[in-house]
CSV table of C-alpha atoms and ligand atoms in Angstrom, one decimal:
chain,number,residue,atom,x,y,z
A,591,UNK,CA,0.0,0.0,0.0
A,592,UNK,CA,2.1,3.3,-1.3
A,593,UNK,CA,-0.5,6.2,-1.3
A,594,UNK,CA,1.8,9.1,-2.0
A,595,UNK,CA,5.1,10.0,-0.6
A,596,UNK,CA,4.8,13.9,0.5
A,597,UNK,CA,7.7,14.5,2.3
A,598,UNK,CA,10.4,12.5,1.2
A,599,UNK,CA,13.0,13.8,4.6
A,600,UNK,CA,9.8,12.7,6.8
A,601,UNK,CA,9.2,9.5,4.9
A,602,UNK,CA,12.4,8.4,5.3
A,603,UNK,CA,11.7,8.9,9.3
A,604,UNK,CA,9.3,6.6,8.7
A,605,UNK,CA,10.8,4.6,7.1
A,606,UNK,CA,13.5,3.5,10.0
A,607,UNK,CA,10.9,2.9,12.1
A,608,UNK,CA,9.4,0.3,9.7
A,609,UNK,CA,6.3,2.1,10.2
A,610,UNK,CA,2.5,2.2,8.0
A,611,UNK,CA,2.7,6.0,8.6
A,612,UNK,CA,5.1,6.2,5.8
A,613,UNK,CA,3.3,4.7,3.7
A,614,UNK,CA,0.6,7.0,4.3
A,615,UNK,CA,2.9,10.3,3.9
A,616,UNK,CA,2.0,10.6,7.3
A,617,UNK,CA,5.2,11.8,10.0
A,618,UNK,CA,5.8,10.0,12.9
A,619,UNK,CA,6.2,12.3,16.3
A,620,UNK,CA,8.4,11.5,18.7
A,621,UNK,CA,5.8,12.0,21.8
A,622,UNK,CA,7.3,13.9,24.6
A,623,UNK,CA,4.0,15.2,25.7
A,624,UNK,CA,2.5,12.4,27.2
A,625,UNK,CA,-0.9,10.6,26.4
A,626,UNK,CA,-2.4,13.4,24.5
A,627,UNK,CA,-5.4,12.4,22.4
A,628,UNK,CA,-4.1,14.9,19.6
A,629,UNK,CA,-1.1,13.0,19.4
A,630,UNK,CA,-2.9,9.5,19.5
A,631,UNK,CA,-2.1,8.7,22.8
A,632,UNK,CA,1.0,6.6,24.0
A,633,UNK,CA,2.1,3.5,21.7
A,634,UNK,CA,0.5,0.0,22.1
A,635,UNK,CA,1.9,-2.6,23.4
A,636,UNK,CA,2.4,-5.7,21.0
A,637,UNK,CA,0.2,-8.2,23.6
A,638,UNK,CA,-2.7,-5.0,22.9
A,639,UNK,CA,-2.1,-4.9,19.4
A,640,UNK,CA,-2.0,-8.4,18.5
A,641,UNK,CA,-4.7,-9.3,20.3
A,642,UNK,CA,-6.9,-7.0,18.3
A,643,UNK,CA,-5.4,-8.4,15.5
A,644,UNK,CA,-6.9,-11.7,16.5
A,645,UNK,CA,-10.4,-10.0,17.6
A,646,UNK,CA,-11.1,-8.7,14.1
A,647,UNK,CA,-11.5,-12.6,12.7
A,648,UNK,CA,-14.6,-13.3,14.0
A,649,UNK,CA,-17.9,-11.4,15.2
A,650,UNK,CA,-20.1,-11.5,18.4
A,651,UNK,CA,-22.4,-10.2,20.4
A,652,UNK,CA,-21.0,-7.0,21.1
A,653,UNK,CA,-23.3,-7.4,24.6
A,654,UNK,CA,-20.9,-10.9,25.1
A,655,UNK,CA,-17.9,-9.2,24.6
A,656,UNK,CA,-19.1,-6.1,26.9
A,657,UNK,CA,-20.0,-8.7,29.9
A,658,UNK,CA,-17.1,-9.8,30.2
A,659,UNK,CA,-15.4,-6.4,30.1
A,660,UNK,CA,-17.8,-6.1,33.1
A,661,UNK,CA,-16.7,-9.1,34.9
A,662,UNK,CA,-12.5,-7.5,34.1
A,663,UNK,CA,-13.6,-4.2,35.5
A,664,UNK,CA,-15.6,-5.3,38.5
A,665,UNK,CA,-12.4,-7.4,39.6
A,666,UNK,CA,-9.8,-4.1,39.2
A,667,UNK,CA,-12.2,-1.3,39.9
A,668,UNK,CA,-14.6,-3.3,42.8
A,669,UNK,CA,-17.1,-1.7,41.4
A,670,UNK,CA,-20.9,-3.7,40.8
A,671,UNK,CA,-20.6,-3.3,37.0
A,672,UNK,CA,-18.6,-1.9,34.3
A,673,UNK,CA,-18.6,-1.1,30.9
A,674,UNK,CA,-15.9,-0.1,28.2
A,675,UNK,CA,-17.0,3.1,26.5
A,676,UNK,CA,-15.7,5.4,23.6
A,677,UNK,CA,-13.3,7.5,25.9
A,678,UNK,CA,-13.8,8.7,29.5
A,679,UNK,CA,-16.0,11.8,27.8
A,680,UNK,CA,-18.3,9.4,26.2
A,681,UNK,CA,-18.5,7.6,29.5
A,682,UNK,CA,-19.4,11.3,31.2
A,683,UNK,CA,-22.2,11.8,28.5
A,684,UNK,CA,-23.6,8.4,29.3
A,685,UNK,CA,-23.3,8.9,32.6
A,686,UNK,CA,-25.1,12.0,32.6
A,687,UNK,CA,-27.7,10.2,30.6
A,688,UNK,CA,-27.9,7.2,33.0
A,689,UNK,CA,-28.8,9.5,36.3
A,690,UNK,CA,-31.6,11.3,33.7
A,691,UNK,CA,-33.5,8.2,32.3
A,692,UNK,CA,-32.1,5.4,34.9
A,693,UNK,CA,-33.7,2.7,32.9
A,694,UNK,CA,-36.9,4.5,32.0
A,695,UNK,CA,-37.0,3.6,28.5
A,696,UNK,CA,-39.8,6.2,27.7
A,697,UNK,CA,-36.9,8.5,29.0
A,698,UNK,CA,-34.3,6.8,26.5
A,699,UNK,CA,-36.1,7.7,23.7
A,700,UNK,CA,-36.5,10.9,24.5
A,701,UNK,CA,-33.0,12.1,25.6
A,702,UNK,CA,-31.4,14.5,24.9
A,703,UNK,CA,-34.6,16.5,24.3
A,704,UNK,CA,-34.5,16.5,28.6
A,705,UNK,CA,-37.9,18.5,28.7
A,706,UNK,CA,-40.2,17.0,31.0
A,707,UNK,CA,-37.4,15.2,32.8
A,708,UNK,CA,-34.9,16.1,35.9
A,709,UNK,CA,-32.4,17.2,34.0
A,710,UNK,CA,-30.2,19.4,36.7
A,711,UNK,CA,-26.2,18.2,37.7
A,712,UNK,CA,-24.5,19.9,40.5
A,713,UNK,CA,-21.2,20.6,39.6
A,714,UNK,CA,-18.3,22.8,42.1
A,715,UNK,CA,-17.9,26.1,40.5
A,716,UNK,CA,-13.9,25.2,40.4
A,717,UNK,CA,-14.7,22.3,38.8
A,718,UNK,CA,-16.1,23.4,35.9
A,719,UNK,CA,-13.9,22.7,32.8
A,720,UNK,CA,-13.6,22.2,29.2
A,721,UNK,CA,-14.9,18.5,29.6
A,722,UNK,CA,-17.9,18.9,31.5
A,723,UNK,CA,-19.9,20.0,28.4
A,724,UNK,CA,-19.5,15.9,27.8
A,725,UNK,CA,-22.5,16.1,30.2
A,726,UNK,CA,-24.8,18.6,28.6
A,727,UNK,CA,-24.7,16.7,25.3
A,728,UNK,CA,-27.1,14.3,26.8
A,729,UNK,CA,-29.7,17.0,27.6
A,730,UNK,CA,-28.5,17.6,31.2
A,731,UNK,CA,-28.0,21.2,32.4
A,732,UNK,CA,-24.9,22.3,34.6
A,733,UNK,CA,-25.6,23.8,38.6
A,734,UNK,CA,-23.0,25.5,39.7
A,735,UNK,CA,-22.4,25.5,43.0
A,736,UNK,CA,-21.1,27.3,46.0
A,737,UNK,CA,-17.4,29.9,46.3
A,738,UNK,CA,-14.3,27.9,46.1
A,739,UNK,CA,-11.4,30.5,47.7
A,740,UNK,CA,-9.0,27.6,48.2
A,741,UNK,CA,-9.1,27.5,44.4
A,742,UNK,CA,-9.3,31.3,43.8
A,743,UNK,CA,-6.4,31.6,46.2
A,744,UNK,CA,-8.4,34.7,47.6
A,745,UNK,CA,-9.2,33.3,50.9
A,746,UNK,CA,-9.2,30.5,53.6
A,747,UNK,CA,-12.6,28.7,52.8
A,748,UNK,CA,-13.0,26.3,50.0
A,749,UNK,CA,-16.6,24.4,48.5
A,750,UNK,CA,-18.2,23.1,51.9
A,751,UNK,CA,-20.1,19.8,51.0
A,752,UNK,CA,-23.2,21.1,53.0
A,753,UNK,CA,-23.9,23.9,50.3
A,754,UNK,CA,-24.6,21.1,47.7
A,755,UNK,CA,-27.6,20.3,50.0
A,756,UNK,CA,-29.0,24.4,49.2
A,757,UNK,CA,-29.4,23.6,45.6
A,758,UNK,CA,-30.8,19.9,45.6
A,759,UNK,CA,-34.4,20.3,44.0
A,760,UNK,CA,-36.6,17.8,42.4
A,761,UNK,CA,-35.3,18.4,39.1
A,762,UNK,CA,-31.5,17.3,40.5
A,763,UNK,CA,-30.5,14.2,39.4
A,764,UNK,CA,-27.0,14.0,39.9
A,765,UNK,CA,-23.5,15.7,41.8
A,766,UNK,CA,-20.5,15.9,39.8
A,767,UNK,CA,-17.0,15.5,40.8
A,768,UNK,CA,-13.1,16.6,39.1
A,769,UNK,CA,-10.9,13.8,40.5
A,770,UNK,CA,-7.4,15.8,41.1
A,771,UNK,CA,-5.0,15.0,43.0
A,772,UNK,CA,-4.6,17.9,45.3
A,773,UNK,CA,-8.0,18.3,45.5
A,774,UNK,CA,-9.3,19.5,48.5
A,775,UNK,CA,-13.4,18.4,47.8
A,776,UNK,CA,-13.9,15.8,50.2
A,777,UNK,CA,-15.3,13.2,47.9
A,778,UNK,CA,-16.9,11.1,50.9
A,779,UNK,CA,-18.5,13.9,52.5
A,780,UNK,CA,-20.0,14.8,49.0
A,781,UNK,CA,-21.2,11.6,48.7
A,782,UNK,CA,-22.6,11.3,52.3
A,783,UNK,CA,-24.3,14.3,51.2
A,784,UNK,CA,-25.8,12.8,47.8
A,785,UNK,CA,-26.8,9.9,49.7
A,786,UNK,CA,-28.9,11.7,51.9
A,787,UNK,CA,-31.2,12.6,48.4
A,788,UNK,CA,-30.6,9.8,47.4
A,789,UNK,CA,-28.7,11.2,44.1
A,790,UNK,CA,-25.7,9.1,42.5
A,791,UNK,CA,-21.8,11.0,42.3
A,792,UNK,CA,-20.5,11.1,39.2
A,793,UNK,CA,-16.7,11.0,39.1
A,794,UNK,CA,-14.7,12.4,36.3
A,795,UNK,CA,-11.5,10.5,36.8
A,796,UNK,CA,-9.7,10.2,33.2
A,797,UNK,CA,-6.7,10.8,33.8
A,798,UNK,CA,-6.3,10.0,37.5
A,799,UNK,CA,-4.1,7.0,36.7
A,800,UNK,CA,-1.1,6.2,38.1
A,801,UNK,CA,-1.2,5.5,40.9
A,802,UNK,CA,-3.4,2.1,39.9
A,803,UNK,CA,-4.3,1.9,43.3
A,804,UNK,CA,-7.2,5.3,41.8
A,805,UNK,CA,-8.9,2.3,40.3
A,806,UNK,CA,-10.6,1.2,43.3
A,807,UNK,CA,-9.8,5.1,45.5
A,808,UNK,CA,-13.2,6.7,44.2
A,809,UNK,CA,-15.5,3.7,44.3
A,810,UNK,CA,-14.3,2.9,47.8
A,811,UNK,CA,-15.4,6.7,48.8
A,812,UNK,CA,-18.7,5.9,47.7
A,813,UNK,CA,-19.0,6.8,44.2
A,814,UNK,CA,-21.7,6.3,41.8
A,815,UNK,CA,-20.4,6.3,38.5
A,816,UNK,CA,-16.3,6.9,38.0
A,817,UNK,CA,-14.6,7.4,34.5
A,818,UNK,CA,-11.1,6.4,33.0
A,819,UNK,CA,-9.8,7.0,29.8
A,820,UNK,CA,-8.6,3.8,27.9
A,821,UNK,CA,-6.0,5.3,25.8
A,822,UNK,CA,-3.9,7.4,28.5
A,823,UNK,CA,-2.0,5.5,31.2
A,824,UNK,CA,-3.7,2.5,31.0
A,825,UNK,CA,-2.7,2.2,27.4
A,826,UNK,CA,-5.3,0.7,25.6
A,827,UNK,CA,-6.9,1.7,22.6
A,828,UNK,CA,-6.9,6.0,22.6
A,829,UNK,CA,-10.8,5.4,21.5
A,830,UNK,CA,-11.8,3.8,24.5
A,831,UNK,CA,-12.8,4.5,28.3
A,832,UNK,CA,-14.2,2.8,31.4
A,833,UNK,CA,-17.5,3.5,32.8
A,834,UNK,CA,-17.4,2.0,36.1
A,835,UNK,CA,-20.2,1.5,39.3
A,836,UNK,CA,-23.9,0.9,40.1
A,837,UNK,CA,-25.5,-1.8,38.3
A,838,UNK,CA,-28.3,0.0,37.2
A,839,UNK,CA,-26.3,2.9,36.2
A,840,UNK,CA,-24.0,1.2,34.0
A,841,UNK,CA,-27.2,-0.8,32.9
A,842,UNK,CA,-28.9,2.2,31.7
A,843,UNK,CA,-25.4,3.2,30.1
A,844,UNK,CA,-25.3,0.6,28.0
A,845,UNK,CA,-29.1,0.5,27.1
A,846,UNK,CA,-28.3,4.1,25.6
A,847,UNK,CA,-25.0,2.9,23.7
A,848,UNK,CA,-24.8,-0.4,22.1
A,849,UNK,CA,-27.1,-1.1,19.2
A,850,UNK,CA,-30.1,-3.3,20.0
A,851,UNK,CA,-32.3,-3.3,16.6
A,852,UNK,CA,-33.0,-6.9,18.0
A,853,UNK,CA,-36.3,-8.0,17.7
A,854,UNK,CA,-37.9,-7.9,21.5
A,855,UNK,CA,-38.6,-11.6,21.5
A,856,UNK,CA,-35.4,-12.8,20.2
A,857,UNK,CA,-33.2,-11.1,23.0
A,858,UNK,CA,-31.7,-13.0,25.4
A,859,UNK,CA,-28.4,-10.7,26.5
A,860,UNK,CA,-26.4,-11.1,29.7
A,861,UNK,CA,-28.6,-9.7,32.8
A,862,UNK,CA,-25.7,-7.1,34.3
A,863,UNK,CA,-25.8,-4.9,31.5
A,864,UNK,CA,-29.3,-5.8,29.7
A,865,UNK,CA,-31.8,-6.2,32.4
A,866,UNK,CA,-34.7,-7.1,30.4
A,867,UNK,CA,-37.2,-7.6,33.0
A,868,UNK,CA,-37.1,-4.3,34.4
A,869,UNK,CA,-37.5,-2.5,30.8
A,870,UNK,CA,-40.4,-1.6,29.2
A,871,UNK,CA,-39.5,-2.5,25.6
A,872,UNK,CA,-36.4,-1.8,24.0
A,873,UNK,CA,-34.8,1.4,23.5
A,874,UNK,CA,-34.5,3.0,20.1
A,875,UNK,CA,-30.8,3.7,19.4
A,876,UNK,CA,-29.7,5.7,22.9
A,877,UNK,CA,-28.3,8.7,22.4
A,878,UNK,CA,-24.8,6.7,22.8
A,879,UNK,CA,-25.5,5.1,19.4
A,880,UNK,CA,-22.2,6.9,18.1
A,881,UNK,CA,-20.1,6.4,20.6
A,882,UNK,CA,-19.8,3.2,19.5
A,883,UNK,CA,-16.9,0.7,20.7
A,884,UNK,CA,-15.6,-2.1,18.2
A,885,UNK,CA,-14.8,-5.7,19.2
A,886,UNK,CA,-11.4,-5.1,18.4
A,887,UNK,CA,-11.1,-2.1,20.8
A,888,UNK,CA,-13.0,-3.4,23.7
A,889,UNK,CA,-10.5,-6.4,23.5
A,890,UNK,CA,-7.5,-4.3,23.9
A,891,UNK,CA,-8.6,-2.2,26.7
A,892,UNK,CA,-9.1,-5.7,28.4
A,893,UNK,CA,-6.1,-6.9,27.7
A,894,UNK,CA,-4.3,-3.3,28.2
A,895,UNK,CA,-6.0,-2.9,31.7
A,896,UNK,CA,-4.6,-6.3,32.5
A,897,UNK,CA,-1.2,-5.4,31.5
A,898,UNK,CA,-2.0,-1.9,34.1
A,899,UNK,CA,-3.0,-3.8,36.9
A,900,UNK,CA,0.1,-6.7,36.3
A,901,UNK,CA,2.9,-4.8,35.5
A,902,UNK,CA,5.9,-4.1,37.7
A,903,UNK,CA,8.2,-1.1,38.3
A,904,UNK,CA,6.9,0.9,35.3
A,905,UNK,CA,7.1,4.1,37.7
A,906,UNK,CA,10.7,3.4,38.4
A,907,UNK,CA,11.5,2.9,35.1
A,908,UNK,CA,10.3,6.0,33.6
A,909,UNK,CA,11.9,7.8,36.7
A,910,UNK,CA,15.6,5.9,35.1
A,911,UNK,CA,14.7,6.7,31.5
A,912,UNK,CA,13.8,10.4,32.6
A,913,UNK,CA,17.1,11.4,34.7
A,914,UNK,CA,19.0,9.8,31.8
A,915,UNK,CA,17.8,11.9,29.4
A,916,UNK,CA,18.0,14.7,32.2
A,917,UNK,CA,21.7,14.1,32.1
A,918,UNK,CA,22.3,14.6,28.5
A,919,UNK,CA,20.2,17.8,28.1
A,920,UNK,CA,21.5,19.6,31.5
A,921,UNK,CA,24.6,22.1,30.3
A,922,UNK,CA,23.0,21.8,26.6
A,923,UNK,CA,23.2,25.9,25.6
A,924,UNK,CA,20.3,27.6,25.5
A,925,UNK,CA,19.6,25.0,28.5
A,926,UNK,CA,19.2,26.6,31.9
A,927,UNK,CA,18.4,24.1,34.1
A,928,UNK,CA,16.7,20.4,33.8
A,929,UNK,CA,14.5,19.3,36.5
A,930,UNK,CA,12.9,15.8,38.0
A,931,UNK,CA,9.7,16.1,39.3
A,932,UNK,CA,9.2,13.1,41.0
A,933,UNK,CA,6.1,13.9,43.6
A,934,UNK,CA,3.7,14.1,40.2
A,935,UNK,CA,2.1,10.4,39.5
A,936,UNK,CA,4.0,10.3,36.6
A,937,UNK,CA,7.7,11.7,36.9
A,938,UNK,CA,8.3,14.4,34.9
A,939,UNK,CA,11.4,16.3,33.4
A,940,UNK,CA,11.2,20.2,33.0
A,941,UNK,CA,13.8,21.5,30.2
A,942,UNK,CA,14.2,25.2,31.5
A,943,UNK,CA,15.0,27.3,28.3
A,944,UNK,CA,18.1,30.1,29.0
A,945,UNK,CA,15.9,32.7,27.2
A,946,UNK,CA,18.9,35.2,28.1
A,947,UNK,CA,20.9,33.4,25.8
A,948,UNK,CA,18.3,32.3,23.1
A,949,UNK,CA,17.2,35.0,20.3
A,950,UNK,CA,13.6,33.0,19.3
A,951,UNK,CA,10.9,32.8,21.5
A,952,UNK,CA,9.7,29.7,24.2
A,953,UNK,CA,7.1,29.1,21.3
A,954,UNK,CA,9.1,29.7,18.3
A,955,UNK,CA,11.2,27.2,19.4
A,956,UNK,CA,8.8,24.3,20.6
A,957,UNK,CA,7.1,25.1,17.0
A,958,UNK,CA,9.8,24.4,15.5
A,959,UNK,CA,10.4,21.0,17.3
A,960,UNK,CA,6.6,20.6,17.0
A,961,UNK,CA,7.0,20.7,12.7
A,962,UNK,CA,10.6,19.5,12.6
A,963,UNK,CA,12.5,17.0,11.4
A,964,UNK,CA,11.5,14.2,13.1
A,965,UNK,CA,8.7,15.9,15.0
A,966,UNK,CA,9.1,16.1,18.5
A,967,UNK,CA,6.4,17.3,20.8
A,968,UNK,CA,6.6,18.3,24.2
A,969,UNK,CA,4.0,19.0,27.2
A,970,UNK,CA,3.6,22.8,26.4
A,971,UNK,CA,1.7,23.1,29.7
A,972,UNK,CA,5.0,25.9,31.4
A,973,UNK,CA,5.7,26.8,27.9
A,974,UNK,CA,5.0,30.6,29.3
A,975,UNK,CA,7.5,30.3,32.2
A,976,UNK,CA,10.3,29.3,29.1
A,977,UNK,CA,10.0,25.4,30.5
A,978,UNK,CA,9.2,22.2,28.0
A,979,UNK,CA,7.8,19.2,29.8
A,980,UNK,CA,9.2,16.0,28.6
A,981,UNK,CA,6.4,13.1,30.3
A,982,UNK,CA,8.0,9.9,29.5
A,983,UNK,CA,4.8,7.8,29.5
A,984,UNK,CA,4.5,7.6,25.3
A,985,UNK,CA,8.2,7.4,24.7
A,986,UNK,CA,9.7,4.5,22.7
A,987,UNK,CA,12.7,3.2,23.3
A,988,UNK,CA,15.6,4.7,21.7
A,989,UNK,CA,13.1,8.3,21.4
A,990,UNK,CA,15.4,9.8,24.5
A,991,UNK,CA,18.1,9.7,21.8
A,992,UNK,CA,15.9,11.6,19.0
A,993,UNK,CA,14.4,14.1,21.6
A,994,UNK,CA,18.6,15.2,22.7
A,995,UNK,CA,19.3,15.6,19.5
A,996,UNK,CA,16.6,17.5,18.2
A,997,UNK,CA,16.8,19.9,20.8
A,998,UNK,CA,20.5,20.3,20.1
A,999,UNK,CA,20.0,21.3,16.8
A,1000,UNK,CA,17.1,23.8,17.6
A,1001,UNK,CA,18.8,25.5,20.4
A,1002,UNK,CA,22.4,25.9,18.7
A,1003,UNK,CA,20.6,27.4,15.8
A,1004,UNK,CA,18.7,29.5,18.6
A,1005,UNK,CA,21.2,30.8,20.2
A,1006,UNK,CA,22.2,34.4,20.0
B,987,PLP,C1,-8.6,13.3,29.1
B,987,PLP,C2,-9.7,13.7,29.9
B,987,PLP,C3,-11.1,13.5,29.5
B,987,PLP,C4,-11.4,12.8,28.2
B,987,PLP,O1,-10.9,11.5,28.1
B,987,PLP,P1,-11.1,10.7,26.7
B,987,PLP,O2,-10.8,9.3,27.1
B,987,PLP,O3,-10.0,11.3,25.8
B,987,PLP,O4,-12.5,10.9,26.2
B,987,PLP,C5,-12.1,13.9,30.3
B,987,PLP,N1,-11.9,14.5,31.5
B,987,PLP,C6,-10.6,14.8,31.9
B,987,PLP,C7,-10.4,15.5,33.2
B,987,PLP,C8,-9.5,14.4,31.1
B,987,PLP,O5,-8.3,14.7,31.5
């Protein structure tokens, strides 16, 4: 398969790496910036990739395959059901759409038209963020709730628990809830809050692995519904996610996703996910119709997670690969200073640029690294403070190499 050569300097990239890309005139990047969905999210590993490779001979019911997905993330989450979804924001819309029509079916149908039906989410005022509109696509409608100083820095009082209670009405169906690590929320108090109306927590918890042990952390405070992604640390498929917790939410999830033009009569699926006895007829396509997961995919996020849960010293690993690339780049010119930061759940090395000594901008040169040749991209998150983030998480071996020398030739051609 040669579609067309663009870039012959790129191709050749390519090339080395013995890679499809090249065929497709496509450039490789050398991934410093971690599991970023623009970027494809970190490489597969060859267990992952063949056995997806073996999943596309044959069909089945996708409901089958999604059981025992369920019966994988029960065991690693401890969570009462599970389900592998189209990313962690697909998994937020569903969830969303699970606390609206629970498995009402009437309510199925109708969503995301939510007129008629509780509709309302609470959500922290500081945790609103870009994806939380993942949970208005199913018709629900943001709360915001309460003064968070702690956040604002402006004072000594963060988001009390209690004032979630003020703005609880009949039309709330649900509390929201950004999993960060510092976060000072108390998750269980929100919770014993929620419980006390009798409304489900949903979690937004994406990218809140490592440590693995975040699994189980926000079922075990009492969570109703948690989300992963697949495709960032866990390193499955970049199109897929968990949506883990209460049997009928997950149920009504998966109602509202996989495709069940299945004559009435004629279905007989597995009970977790498909409770048939407590529906009313069968949903038309749910809302989650495109969100769609393939065979192939929901077999590599089981056998990624797998690999998650089972693999030793990863952490220490990337901690080795990142202070040996720290050591080559340290005294670089145009380098100032390179960091470890080895508190974050996944070590980290900041580059700090020398802008004294460098005549083109922070961006100007992380552009240029960003469309070079080969491409390398870096976390761009301290970009303003003159610092590029190398995350080691989607790094291949022998990239360290590629990364050095890249930034040798930008900054000597930088330099004043
Ligand atoms: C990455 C991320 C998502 C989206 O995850 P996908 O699996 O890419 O859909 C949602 N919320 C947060 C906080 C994230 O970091």
């Amino acid at each position: 398969m040669r579609i067309s050569i663009m870039n012959t300097q790129l191709s050749r990239e390519g090339m080395r790496m013995g890679c499809v890309y090249d065929d497709l005139g496509v450039p490789i990047v050398i991934n410093a910036a971690g599991t970023a969905t623009r970027l494809g999210g970190p490489p597969l590993s060859k267990a992952v990739t063949e056995a997806m490779a073996k999943a596309g001979e044959a069909s089945v019911y996708i409901e089958d395959l999604q059981y025992q997905a369920a019966q994988l993330i029960r065991e690693v989450t401890g969570a009462e059901s599970g389900l592998v979804t189209s990313g962690a924001s697909a998994g937020l819309t569903l969830a969303a759409a699970a606390c609206m029509a629970r498995l009402d079916v009437a309510k199925m149908r109708q969503l995301p038209d939510s007129r008629g039906i509780p509709n309302e989410i609470l959500i922290a005022r500081s945790h609103r963020n870009a994806y939380d509109r993942a949970l208005t696509l199913a018709g629900a409608k943001l709360i915001d709730v309460g003064i968070d100083d702690w956040a604002a820095g402006a004072g000594v009082r963060g988001i009390e628990p209690e004032i979630f209670a003020e703005s609880i009405t009949d039309r709330t169906v649900a509390i929201f809830y950004l999993a960060r690590p510092e976060e000072r929320i108390s998750l269980r108090a929100l919770v014993s809050v929620a419980r006390q109306f009798d409304l489900p927590v949903i979690v937004d918890a994406a990218a809140q692995l490592p440590p693995r042990e975040n699994l189980r952390r926000f079922i075990d405070d009492g969570a109703d519904l948690v989300v992963f992604s697949g495709g960032k640390a866990i390193g499955g498929p970049q199109g897929t996610g968990i949506l883990c917790g209460k049997k009928e939410l997950v149920a009504s999830a998966a109602l509202q996703m996989v495709d069940l033009d299945v004559p009435w009569e004629a279905w007989n699926p597995p009970r977790l996910l498909f409770p048939k006895e407590a529906l009313r007829g069968m949903p038309y396509h749910g809302i989650g119709r495109g969100f769609k997961v393939s065979k192939e995919e929901i077999v590599g996020l089981m056998v990624a997670l797998r690999q998650f849960i089972e693999a030793e010293e990863t952490q220490a690993q990337m901690v080795e690969r990142i202070r040996c690339l720290a050591g080559q780049v340290a005294g670089l010119p145009g380098v100032d200073q390179a960091r470890l930061v080895l508190d974050a759940p996944t070590p980290l090395l900041q580059i700090k640029l020398d802008e004294a000594s460098l005549k083109r901008s922070p961006w100007e040169i992380s552009t240029s690294l960003r469309y070079g040749t080969p491409r390398i991209a870096f976390n761009e998150q301290l970009l303003h403070q003159g610092i590029l983030i190398v995350n080691p998480i989607s790094l291949r071996p022998g990239d360290e190499d590629l990364v050095v020398q890249g930034l040798v030739k930008e900054l000597t051609r930088s330099l004043r």
